[in-house]
Each structure stands twice: as structure tokens, then as C-alpha cells.
Tab-separated table of C-alpha atoms in Angstrom:
chain	number	residue	atom	x	y	z
A	1	UNK	CA	41.792	58.750	-2.361
A	2	UNK	CA	40.660	61.377	0.168
A	3	UNK	CA	37.027	61.782	0.972
A	4	UNK	CA	34.858	64.683	2.086
A	5	UNK	CA	33.122	63.766	5.287
A	6	UNK	CA	29.375	63.498	4.940
A	7	UNK	CA	27.730	65.552	7.646
A	8	UNK	CA	24.036	64.960	8.139
A	9	UNK	CA	21.043	62.680	8.048
A	10	UNK	CA	19.772	61.210	4.772
A	11	UNK	CA	16.018	60.776	4.468
A	12	UNK	CA	15.688	60.634	8.237
A	13	UNK	CA	18.671	58.300	8.683
A	14	UNK	CA	21.691	59.896	10.326
A	15	UNK	CA	25.332	59.442	9.399
A	16	UNK	CA	28.296	60.329	11.530
A	17	UNK	CA	29.030	64.040	11.388
A	18	UNK	CA	32.424	65.695	11.260
A	19	UNK	CA	33.509	69.291	10.895
A	20	UNK	CA	36.674	68.378	9.012
A	21	UNK	CA	36.929	68.687	5.248
A	22	UNK	CA	39.011	66.875	2.651
A	23	UNK	CA	39.255	66.952	-1.127
A	24	UNK	CA	36.128	65.454	-2.633
A	25	UNK	CA	36.573	62.191	-4.479
A	26	UNK	CA	34.352	59.792	-6.376
A	27	UNK	CA	33.473	56.475	-4.758
A	28	UNK	CA	32.690	53.739	-7.260
A	29	UNK	CA	30.412	50.891	-6.216
A	30	UNK	CA	30.701	47.691	-8.208
A	31	UNK	CA	27.179	46.263	-8.079
A	32	UNK	CA	26.452	42.736	-9.256
A	33	UNK	CA	23.414	40.485	-8.982
A	34	UNK	CA	21.019	38.558	-11.180
A	35	UNK	CA	19.414	41.465	-13.047
A	36	UNK	CA	17.697	39.352	-15.693
A	37	UNK	CA	15.903	36.015	-15.819
A	38	UNK	CA	13.419	34.350	-13.479
A	39	UNK	CA	15.070	35.601	-10.286
A	40	UNK	CA	15.808	39.176	-11.332
A	41	UNK	CA	13.438	40.624	-8.726
A	42	UNK	CA	16.012	40.251	-5.933
A	43	UNK	CA	18.759	42.123	-7.764
A	44	UNK	CA	16.523	44.761	-9.338
A	45	UNK	CA	14.992	45.638	-5.980
A	46	UNK	CA	18.369	45.815	-4.244
A	47	UNK	CA	19.528	48.119	-7.033
A	48	UNK	CA	16.527	50.415	-6.556
A	49	UNK	CA	17.278	50.757	-2.855
A	50	UNK	CA	20.961	51.372	-3.496
A	51	UNK	CA	20.120	53.952	-6.174
A	52	UNK	CA	18.044	55.840	-3.636
A	53	UNK	CA	20.858	55.763	-1.074
A	54	UNK	CA	23.382	56.994	-3.638
A	55	UNK	CA	21.031	59.806	-4.638
A	56	UNK	CA	20.687	60.825	-0.991
A	57	UNK	CA	24.440	60.732	-0.420
A	58	UNK	CA	25.177	62.733	-3.568
A	59	UNK	CA	22.620	65.410	-2.660
A	60	UNK	CA	24.753	66.301	0.346
A	61	UNK	CA	27.502	67.577	-1.939
A	62	UNK	CA	31.253	67.115	-1.713
A	63	UNK	CA	31.954	63.432	-2.009
A	64	UNK	CA	30.197	61.701	-4.926
A	65	UNK	CA	29.125	58.108	-5.439
A	66	UNK	CA	28.432	56.194	-8.628
A	67	UNK	CA	27.382	52.628	-9.424
A	68	UNK	CA	28.942	50.302	-11.983
A	69	UNK	CA	26.286	47.579	-12.296
A	70	UNK	CA	26.860	44.218	-14.006
A	71	UNK	CA	24.346	41.384	-14.455
A	72	UNK	CA	25.778	38.043	-13.279
A	73	UNK	CA	22.694	36.239	-14.712
A	74	UNK	CA	22.700	33.928	-11.694
A	75	UNK	CA	25.767	32.071	-12.985
A	76	UNK	CA	28.809	31.320	-10.807
A	77	UNK	CA	31.215	31.423	-13.766
A	78	UNK	CA	29.947	34.861	-14.726
A	79	UNK	CA	30.254	35.935	-11.106
A	80	UNK	CA	33.954	35.060	-11.057
A	81	UNK	CA	34.582	36.989	-14.282
A	82	UNK	CA	32.806	40.025	-12.861
A	83	UNK	CA	34.853	39.789	-9.656
A	84	UNK	CA	38.036	39.772	-11.740
A	85	UNK	CA	36.829	42.813	-13.655
A	86	UNK	CA	36.049	44.748	-10.469
A	87	UNK	CA	39.378	43.783	-8.938
A	88	UNK	CA	41.355	44.999	-11.937
A	89	UNK	CA	39.495	48.319	-12.040
A	90	UNK	CA	41.346	50.434	-9.479
A	91	UNK	CA	38.449	52.900	-9.391
A	92	UNK	CA	36.139	50.319	-7.807
A	93	UNK	CA	36.211	50.854	-4.045
A	94	UNK	CA	33.595	48.344	-2.857
A	95	UNK	CA	31.380	45.589	-4.275
A	96	UNK	CA	27.701	45.343	-3.352
A	97	UNK	CA	24.659	43.253	-4.276
A	98	UNK	CA	24.619	39.464	-4.861
A	99	UNK	CA	21.412	37.468	-5.305
A	100	UNK	CA	22.851	33.979	-4.798
A	101	UNK	CA	25.146	32.647	-2.080
A	102	UNK	CA	26.802	30.226	-4.502
A	103	UNK	CA	27.946	33.097	-6.720
A	104	UNK	CA	29.293	35.100	-3.791
A	105	UNK	CA	31.173	32.032	-2.557
A	106	UNK	CA	32.744	31.524	-5.983
A	107	UNK	CA	33.822	35.170	-6.226
A	108	UNK	CA	35.248	35.672	-2.740
A	109	UNK	CA	38.684	34.113	-3.439
A	110	UNK	CA	39.114	36.704	-6.196
A	111	UNK	CA	38.265	39.561	-3.852
A	112	UNK	CA	40.633	38.175	-1.234
A	113	UNK	CA	43.496	38.471	-3.703
A	114	UNK	CA	42.855	42.129	-4.474
A	115	UNK	CA	41.624	43.012	-0.967
A	116	UNK	CA	38.376	44.491	-2.269
A	117	UNK	CA	35.632	44.809	0.388
A	118	UNK	CA	32.213	43.286	-0.306
A	119	UNK	CA	28.903	44.226	1.345
A	120	UNK	CA	26.119	41.890	0.200
A	121	UNK	CA	22.395	42.224	0.866
A	122	UNK	CA	20.591	39.053	-0.278
A	123	UNK	CA	22.918	36.114	0.339
A	124	UNK	CA	22.096	34.178	3.477
A	125	UNK	CA	24.003	30.871	3.421
A	126	UNK	CA	25.769	30.042	6.720
A	127	UNK	CA	28.768	29.050	4.582
A	128	UNK	CA	29.422	32.769	4.096
A	129	UNK	CA	29.914	33.409	7.816
A	130	UNK	CA	33.575	34.069	8.569
A	131	UNK	CA	34.455	33.157	4.972
A	132	UNK	CA	36.690	36.182	4.378
A	133	UNK	CA	37.916	39.303	6.187
A	134	UNK	CA	36.704	41.274	3.147
A	135	UNK	CA	33.123	39.968	3.087
A	136	UNK	CA	30.141	41.297	5.047
A	137	UNK	CA	26.374	41.188	4.643
A	138	UNK	CA	23.531	43.174	6.139
A	139	UNK	CA	20.946	40.384	5.853
A	140	UNK	CA	20.445	37.687	8.489
A	141	UNK	CA	21.784	34.195	7.788
A	142	UNK	CA	19.605	31.192	6.948
A	143	UNK	CA	20.641	29.585	10.226
A	144	UNK	CA	19.137	32.519	12.110
A	145	UNK	CA	16.095	33.129	9.921
A	146	UNK	CA	15.191	29.467	9.511
A	147	UNK	CA	15.378	28.918	13.261
A	148	UNK	CA	13.209	31.966	13.920
A	149	UNK	CA	10.582	30.632	11.500
A	150	UNK	CA	10.745	27.199	13.136
A	151	UNK	CA	10.158	28.772	16.545
A	152	UNK	CA	7.331	30.874	15.140
A	153	UNK	CA	5.616	27.903	13.481
A	154	UNK	CA	5.719	25.690	16.566
A	155	UNK	CA	5.384	28.204	19.401
A	156	UNK	CA	3.373	31.100	18.025
A	157	UNK	CA	1.192	29.287	15.492
A	158	UNK	CA	1.050	26.041	17.466
A	159	UNK	CA	1.607	23.858	14.387
A	160	UNK	CA	2.294	20.203	15.209
A	161	UNK	CA	2.682	18.226	11.967
A	162	UNK	CA	4.880	19.934	9.383
A	163	UNK	CA	6.070	18.733	5.977
A	164	UNK	CA	9.280	20.383	4.743
A	165	UNK	CA	9.993	21.043	1.065
A	166	UNK	CA	13.184	22.752	-0.038
A	167	UNK	CA	15.068	23.625	-3.176
A	168	UNK	CA	18.183	21.510	-3.629
A	169	UNK	CA	20.909	24.111	-3.122
A	170	UNK	CA	22.846	25.808	-0.324
A	171	UNK	CA	19.999	28.195	0.403
A	172	UNK	CA	17.184	25.662	0.502
A	173	UNK	CA	19.102	22.990	2.386
A	174	UNK	CA	20.415	25.418	4.998
A	175	UNK	CA	17.135	27.136	5.763
A	176	UNK	CA	15.192	23.841	5.859
A	177	UNK	CA	17.687	22.341	8.298
A	178	UNK	CA	17.515	25.337	10.633
A	179	UNK	CA	13.717	25.430	10.441
A	180	UNK	CA	13.310	21.721	11.129
A	181	UNK	CA	15.687	21.651	14.083
A	182	UNK	CA	14.009	24.627	15.752
A	183	UNK	CA	10.464	23.403	15.113
A	184	UNK	CA	11.232	19.937	16.505
A	185	UNK	CA	12.928	21.432	19.550
A	186	UNK	CA	9.730	23.376	20.202
A	187	UNK	CA	7.522	20.295	20.009
A	188	UNK	CA	6.500	20.029	16.357
A	189	UNK	CA	7.006	16.872	14.299
A	190	UNK	CA	8.525	16.957	10.821
A	191	UNK	CA	6.360	14.346	9.097
A	192	UNK	CA	8.345	14.335	5.860
A	193	UNK	CA	10.980	16.107	3.805
A	194	UNK	CA	11.436	16.399	0.053
A	195	UNK	CA	13.734	18.467	-2.125
A	196	UNK	CA	13.255	19.846	-5.622
A	197	UNK	CA	15.442	21.455	-8.263
A	198	UNK	CA	15.370	25.198	-8.791
A	199	UNK	CA	13.297	25.839	-11.888
A	200	UNK	CA	10.981	22.858	-11.375
A	201	UNK	CA	7.444	23.331	-12.707
A	202	UNK	CA	5.522	20.174	-11.786
A	203	UNK	CA	5.247	19.294	-8.085
A	204	UNK	CA	2.230	16.998	-8.247
A	205	UNK	CA	4.121	13.753	-7.580
A	206	UNK	CA	5.879	15.319	-4.603
A	207	UNK	CA	2.652	16.844	-3.308
A	208	UNK	CA	0.862	13.505	-3.502
A	209	UNK	CA	3.280	12.322	-0.801
A	210	UNK	CA	2.585	15.453	1.190
A	211	UNK	CA	-1.175	14.926	0.989
A	212	UNK	CA	-0.822	11.346	2.255
A	213	UNK	CA	1.042	12.594	5.358
A	214	UNK	CA	-1.849	14.942	6.264
A	215	UNK	CA	0.314	17.751	7.721
A	216	UNK	CA	-1.205	20.851	9.243
A	217	UNK	CA	1.542	22.962	7.630
A	218	UNK	CA	3.986	22.894	4.722
A	219	UNK	CA	7.256	24.805	4.953
A	220	UNK	CA	8.689	25.746	1.538
A	221	UNK	CA	12.399	26.521	1.778
A	222	UNK	CA	12.840	28.278	-1.536
A	223	UNK	CA	12.121	31.226	-3.805
A	224	UNK	CA	8.854	32.837	-4.888
A	225	UNK	CA	8.888	31.146	-8.306
A	226	UNK	CA	8.594	27.602	-6.961
A	227	UNK	CA	6.643	28.600	-3.845
A	228	UNK	CA	3.869	29.989	-6.057
A	229	UNK	CA	3.674	26.816	-8.148
A	230	UNK	CA	3.717	24.580	-5.071
A	231	UNK	CA	0.867	26.601	-3.577
A	232	UNK	CA	-1.221	26.394	-6.751
A	233	UNK	CA	-0.713	22.666	-7.191
A	234	UNK	CA	-1.213	21.913	-3.486
A	235	UNK	CA	-4.565	23.683	-3.450
A	236	UNK	CA	-5.571	21.921	-6.680
A	237	UNK	CA	-4.893	18.591	-4.939
A	238	UNK	CA	-7.112	19.582	-2.041
A	239	UNK	CA	-4.281	20.205	0.448
A	240	UNK	CA	-5.495	22.775	2.962
A	241	UNK	CA	-2.370	22.913	5.162
A	242	UNK	CA	-1.000	26.256	6.336
A	243	UNK	CA	1.696	27.362	3.871
A	244	UNK	CA	4.938	28.816	5.234
A	245	UNK	CA	7.948	30.048	3.288
A	246	UNK	CA	11.050	32.227	3.478
A	247	UNK	CA	12.398	35.654	2.655
A	248	UNK	CA	13.066	34.152	-0.768
A	249	UNK	CA	9.301	34.165	-1.329
A	250	UNK	CA	8.872	37.704	-0.010
A	251	UNK	CA	8.240	39.350	-3.368
A	252	UNK	CA	5.177	40.746	-5.116
A	253	UNK	CA	5.869	38.259	-7.914
A	254	UNK	CA	4.641	35.547	-5.519
A	255	UNK	CA	1.101	36.895	-5.776
A	256	UNK	CA	1.317	37.431	-9.523
A	257	UNK	CA	2.443	33.845	-10.097
A	258	UNK	CA	0.400	32.091	-7.414
A	259	UNK	CA	-2.711	34.252	-7.536
A	260	UNK	CA	-5.306	33.189	-4.965
A	261	UNK	CA	-3.458	29.994	-4.058
A	262	UNK	CA	-0.879	31.912	-1.996
A	263	UNK	CA	-3.542	33.702	0.056
A	264	UNK	CA	-2.746	33.075	3.720
A	265	UNK	CA	0.870	32.032	3.119
A	266	UNK	CA	3.204	33.325	5.839
A	267	UNK	CA	6.776	34.372	5.068
A	268	UNK	CA	9.404	36.382	6.920
A	269	UNK	CA	11.583	39.386	6.191
A	270	UNK	CA	13.545	42.213	7.763
A	271	UNK	CA	11.261	44.990	6.544
A	272	UNK	CA	7.571	45.734	6.152
A	273	UNK	CA	6.472	49.004	4.493
A	274	UNK	CA	3.268	48.913	6.544
A	275	UNK	CA	5.258	49.343	9.759
A	276	UNK	CA	6.051	53.045	9.967
A	277	UNK	CA	8.848	54.243	12.236
A	278	UNK	CA	10.801	57.511	12.370
A	279	UNK	CA	13.635	55.733	10.548
A	280	UNK	CA	11.440	54.480	7.701
A	281	UNK	CA	9.213	57.487	7.069
A	282	UNK	CA	11.585	59.425	4.801
A	283	UNK	CA	12.674	56.290	2.960
A	284	UNK	CA	9.091	55.239	2.237
A	285	UNK	CA	8.166	58.691	0.948
A	286	UNK	CA	11.213	58.974	-1.303
A	287	UNK	CA	10.933	55.416	-2.613
A	288	UNK	CA	7.251	55.716	-3.514
A	289	UNK	CA	7.851	59.071	-5.193
A	290	UNK	CA	10.706	57.658	-7.264
A	291	UNK	CA	9.476	54.177	-8.163
A	292	UNK	CA	5.676	54.498	-7.766
A	293	UNK	CA	5.501	51.348	-5.629
A	294	UNK	CA	6.076	50.177	-2.079
A	295	UNK	CA	9.656	49.086	-1.350
A	296	UNK	CA	10.410	45.409	-0.825
A	297	UNK	CA	12.651	44.050	1.914
A	298	UNK	CA	15.417	43.718	-0.694
A	299	UNK	CA	15.102	47.387	-1.631
A	300	UNK	CA	15.286	48.307	2.054
A	301	UNK	CA	18.406	46.185	2.533
A	302	UNK	CA	19.997	47.713	-0.574
A	303	UNK	CA	19.272	51.169	0.792
A	304	UNK	CA	20.707	50.373	4.212
A	305	UNK	CA	23.818	48.909	2.591
A	306	UNK	CA	24.338	52.188	0.752
A	307	UNK	CA	23.951	54.215	3.920
A	308	UNK	CA	26.331	51.889	5.772
A	309	UNK	CA	28.834	52.525	2.990
A	310	UNK	CA	28.434	56.269	3.517
A	311	UNK	CA	29.136	55.853	7.230
A	312	UNK	CA	32.175	53.657	6.512
A	313	UNK	CA	33.604	56.161	4.028
A	314	UNK	CA	33.243	58.920	6.580
A	315	UNK	CA	34.929	56.820	9.246
A	316	UNK	CA	37.792	55.787	6.961
A	317	UNK	CA	38.426	59.402	5.952
A	318	UNK	CA	39.229	60.330	9.543
A	319	UNK	CA	42.540	58.502	9.256
A	320	UNK	CA	43.587	59.794	5.852
A	321	UNK	CA	43.038	58.779	2.240
A	322	UNK	CA	40.290	56.225	1.709
A	323	UNK	CA	41.579	53.021	0.165
A	324	UNK	CA	40.061	49.584	-0.263
A	325	UNK	CA	41.902	48.459	2.850
A	326	UNK	CA	40.926	51.450	5.005
A	327	UNK	CA	37.318	51.151	3.861
A	328	UNK	CA	37.301	47.463	4.778
A	329	UNK	CA	38.666	48.314	8.223
A	330	UNK	CA	35.986	50.975	8.637
A	331	UNK	CA	33.205	48.492	7.861
A	332	UNK	CA	34.450	46.395	10.765
A	333	UNK	CA	34.273	49.385	13.104
A	334	UNK	CA	30.710	50.464	12.290
A	335	UNK	CA	28.422	50.466	15.294
A	336	UNK	CA	24.621	50.685	15.153
A	337	UNK	CA	24.358	52.629	11.900
A	338	UNK	CA	20.659	53.622	11.779
A	339	UNK	CA	18.636	52.073	8.976
A	340	UNK	CA	15.168	51.176	7.781
A	341	UNK	CA	15.803	47.489	8.601
A	342	UNK	CA	17.225	48.369	12.002
A	343	UNK	CA	20.730	49.330	13.159
A	344	UNK	CA	23.710	47.818	11.359
A	345	UNK	CA	26.736	46.429	13.173
A	346	UNK	CA	28.927	43.697	11.711
A	347	UNK	CA	30.366	41.023	13.985
A	348	UNK	CA	33.772	39.377	13.545
A	349	UNK	CA	32.320	36.807	11.139
A	350	UNK	CA	30.942	39.519	8.846
A	351	UNK	CA	27.338	38.877	9.887
A	352	UNK	CA	24.717	41.200	11.300
A	353	UNK	CA	22.140	40.745	14.028
A	354	UNK	CA	18.553	41.869	13.594
A	355	UNK	CA	14.856	41.141	13.925
A	356	UNK	CA	12.296	39.562	11.593
A	357	UNK	CA	8.735	40.403	10.684
A	358	UNK	CA	6.321	37.585	9.922
A	359	UNK	CA	4.145	38.579	6.986
A	360	UNK	CA	0.956	37.060	5.618
A	361	UNK	CA	-0.522	37.310	2.139
A	362	UNK	CA	-3.948	38.866	2.570
A	363	UNK	CA	-6.115	40.164	-0.268
A	364	UNK	CA	-3.174	39.830	-2.620
A	365	UNK	CA	-0.658	41.867	-0.611
A	366	UNK	CA	1.827	41.292	2.201
A	367	UNK	CA	0.929	42.533	5.659
A	368	UNK	CA	1.888	41.758	9.226
A	369	UNK	CA	0.621	38.319	10.209
A	370	UNK	CA	-2.018	38.565	12.962
A	371	UNK	CA	0.183	36.543	15.297
A	372	UNK	CA	3.716	37.799	16.008
A	373	UNK	CA	6.232	36.241	18.457
């Protein structure tokens, strides 16, 4: 299809401009993530951010964008079926979303067959690096984020005795490994490690071991659901250690589930609505007006993914009709696309570089931790 070039800034975030015109076409985004169940917050927030980006792109006129959203329910089998559906629908130009690395990994062979580009925003497993020429993500990998948190814990916070807990899956194992290696390199001691199954409710037996080790910090490599329960049960057992967790815990649901027990917990993420910059101002205003809440990091990443798509479409259109293949090539050529989580450039492995904020729960909300690297 041929695409009208988009020619201005959206909500304070600029796209490449071009005086040339082409016949307007409709770009269809196949969006899939866990949109129901215990972990729906990731997918629902990404979708909100993407919705806002699509609205901004469509307001410019000419080229139009629409979203075909499907709930994968957090199931790999469902993810493969959805990938097959998107592949067979010739109107789908790109796939976005994904809450779980395992589901993206299961679906990628399908996308390879039909050469359908994927831009994911919440899957962080190192196993996805260089996994396919058609896969990219605008979120940092666990190897990068976990190491940054390990450095932060040991160097910035000066923590010496750390107990590591992680969920038993690609995400939890990968981030715990990166955290532990970095923390030990910086002089901390990992006094114990334990894993737990996603969906676990009772951590008291595990936490009894933690209490006996007398750590000054506990790193929880997992999602907000389990992090909240671990915090509650740890405090009930009299454990006063500093609680640390991941971007998987960076969700307002953490405070709803953990209540006062998560006060003081430090997590990390690529976005903080309290940090105003020229790039974020318009996004924050539009998001709050639309959804009556502050945007999460996942909403910000979903928004930036949408704006990166707009830039890629514009770039692909310079060379003629926009196809799945030309759009995929354009993604690889993007350079420093401005965004609310920082500039987006994809390296040869499909990954993106970037910075992290370290955020602390204070008075029931996330804010910048007093100590930053």
C-alpha cells in the first residue's frame, strides 16, 4: 500500500517531515497481550498508550491507523493462534504489544514465515535478543535492567547482604541472574536464593528462610501480584529488610494489593510521570485528560511504540508502497525517534538502549527514590 507522509509533531513529539504526498491508506496494527486475568494491567496500559498514539497520528489527517486487539490471556498456545490469525490477514501491517516473553517466543516462528514485523513493549527476556529479523522491542532487556538494579543496590544504596527471590520463569530467572551478578561484582553478598511459581499465594515457608539469613535487602524478581504478597507476609514475620523489585512490580496494583507493606519498596522503570520534560508534557496532559489517571511506564512504552511506527511508516513510504517487508526495513533504519521514554533506535539484535528511573513507594504512590545513580 502507499502511505501519506505524516508531517509534524504529535503531542510535543516530532516525526520526520516530508513535503511529498501519496495516496492515503489504512495501517492496521495487530495488538495482542494479556488483556484479562491477574496480569491484565500490563496489556491494558500498553493499549491505552497505543490508543493515544493512534489518536494523535489520525488527527494529522491523510494516513489512518486502526487497532485490531486480541486477548492472548497469557497463554502461549493462544499466542500462536493469534499470530497465525494476524499472518493470514493481509490487512495487518505490524504486530504490537505482548505481556509475556514466553508468548512472544512461541509466536515468532509464525511471524518469520509470513514476514510480519513485530514491535513489542513489555517483553524483556534476553532470549528475545537477535531472535528474529522481524522482531524488535522498545523496552530494555532483563540483562540490562537487572544489572542496573544490582549496581544501584550495591553502589548507590550500599546494601551488603541481599536475599534474592524470583518467579520460576524466563523473566524471573533472567532478571535475578543479572541482578545477582552485578550486585556481587560491586561488593554485595547474595546470602540466599529461592524461586516461586507465578500465582503463588503463601510465601511464609520461603520467608522463614529469608528471616534466618538476616539480609539487609530482599530483591523480588517478579510481578506486582507476588511482590505485594511477599511484602505483606515478610512484614508480618517481622522482616524489616529493604524491599527491591523490578519493572514487573511497577504498577499501581502493587499498592492496592500490598497496602502499607509495600511502603518504601524500590522498583525501576523507563518512565516516571513526576519527571516533566518537554517531550513528556503533551503526553501527560493528553493522557490525564483521556484516562483520568497518571500514565504508567507501560502506557508510555505503548505510546512510544505507536509513534515509532508512525516514523517507520513515513520512512518506508519514501521508497514506494508500504509493505510488511518495507516497514520492517524502516524499523531497522530508525534513528533517535523522540519519545516520552527517551529516543528510540533499534540495534541489530532488535533491542533498544535507554535509561532507568529508580522509584520508591511513598505514601501509597510511586515517586523518584531519594537516591539516584
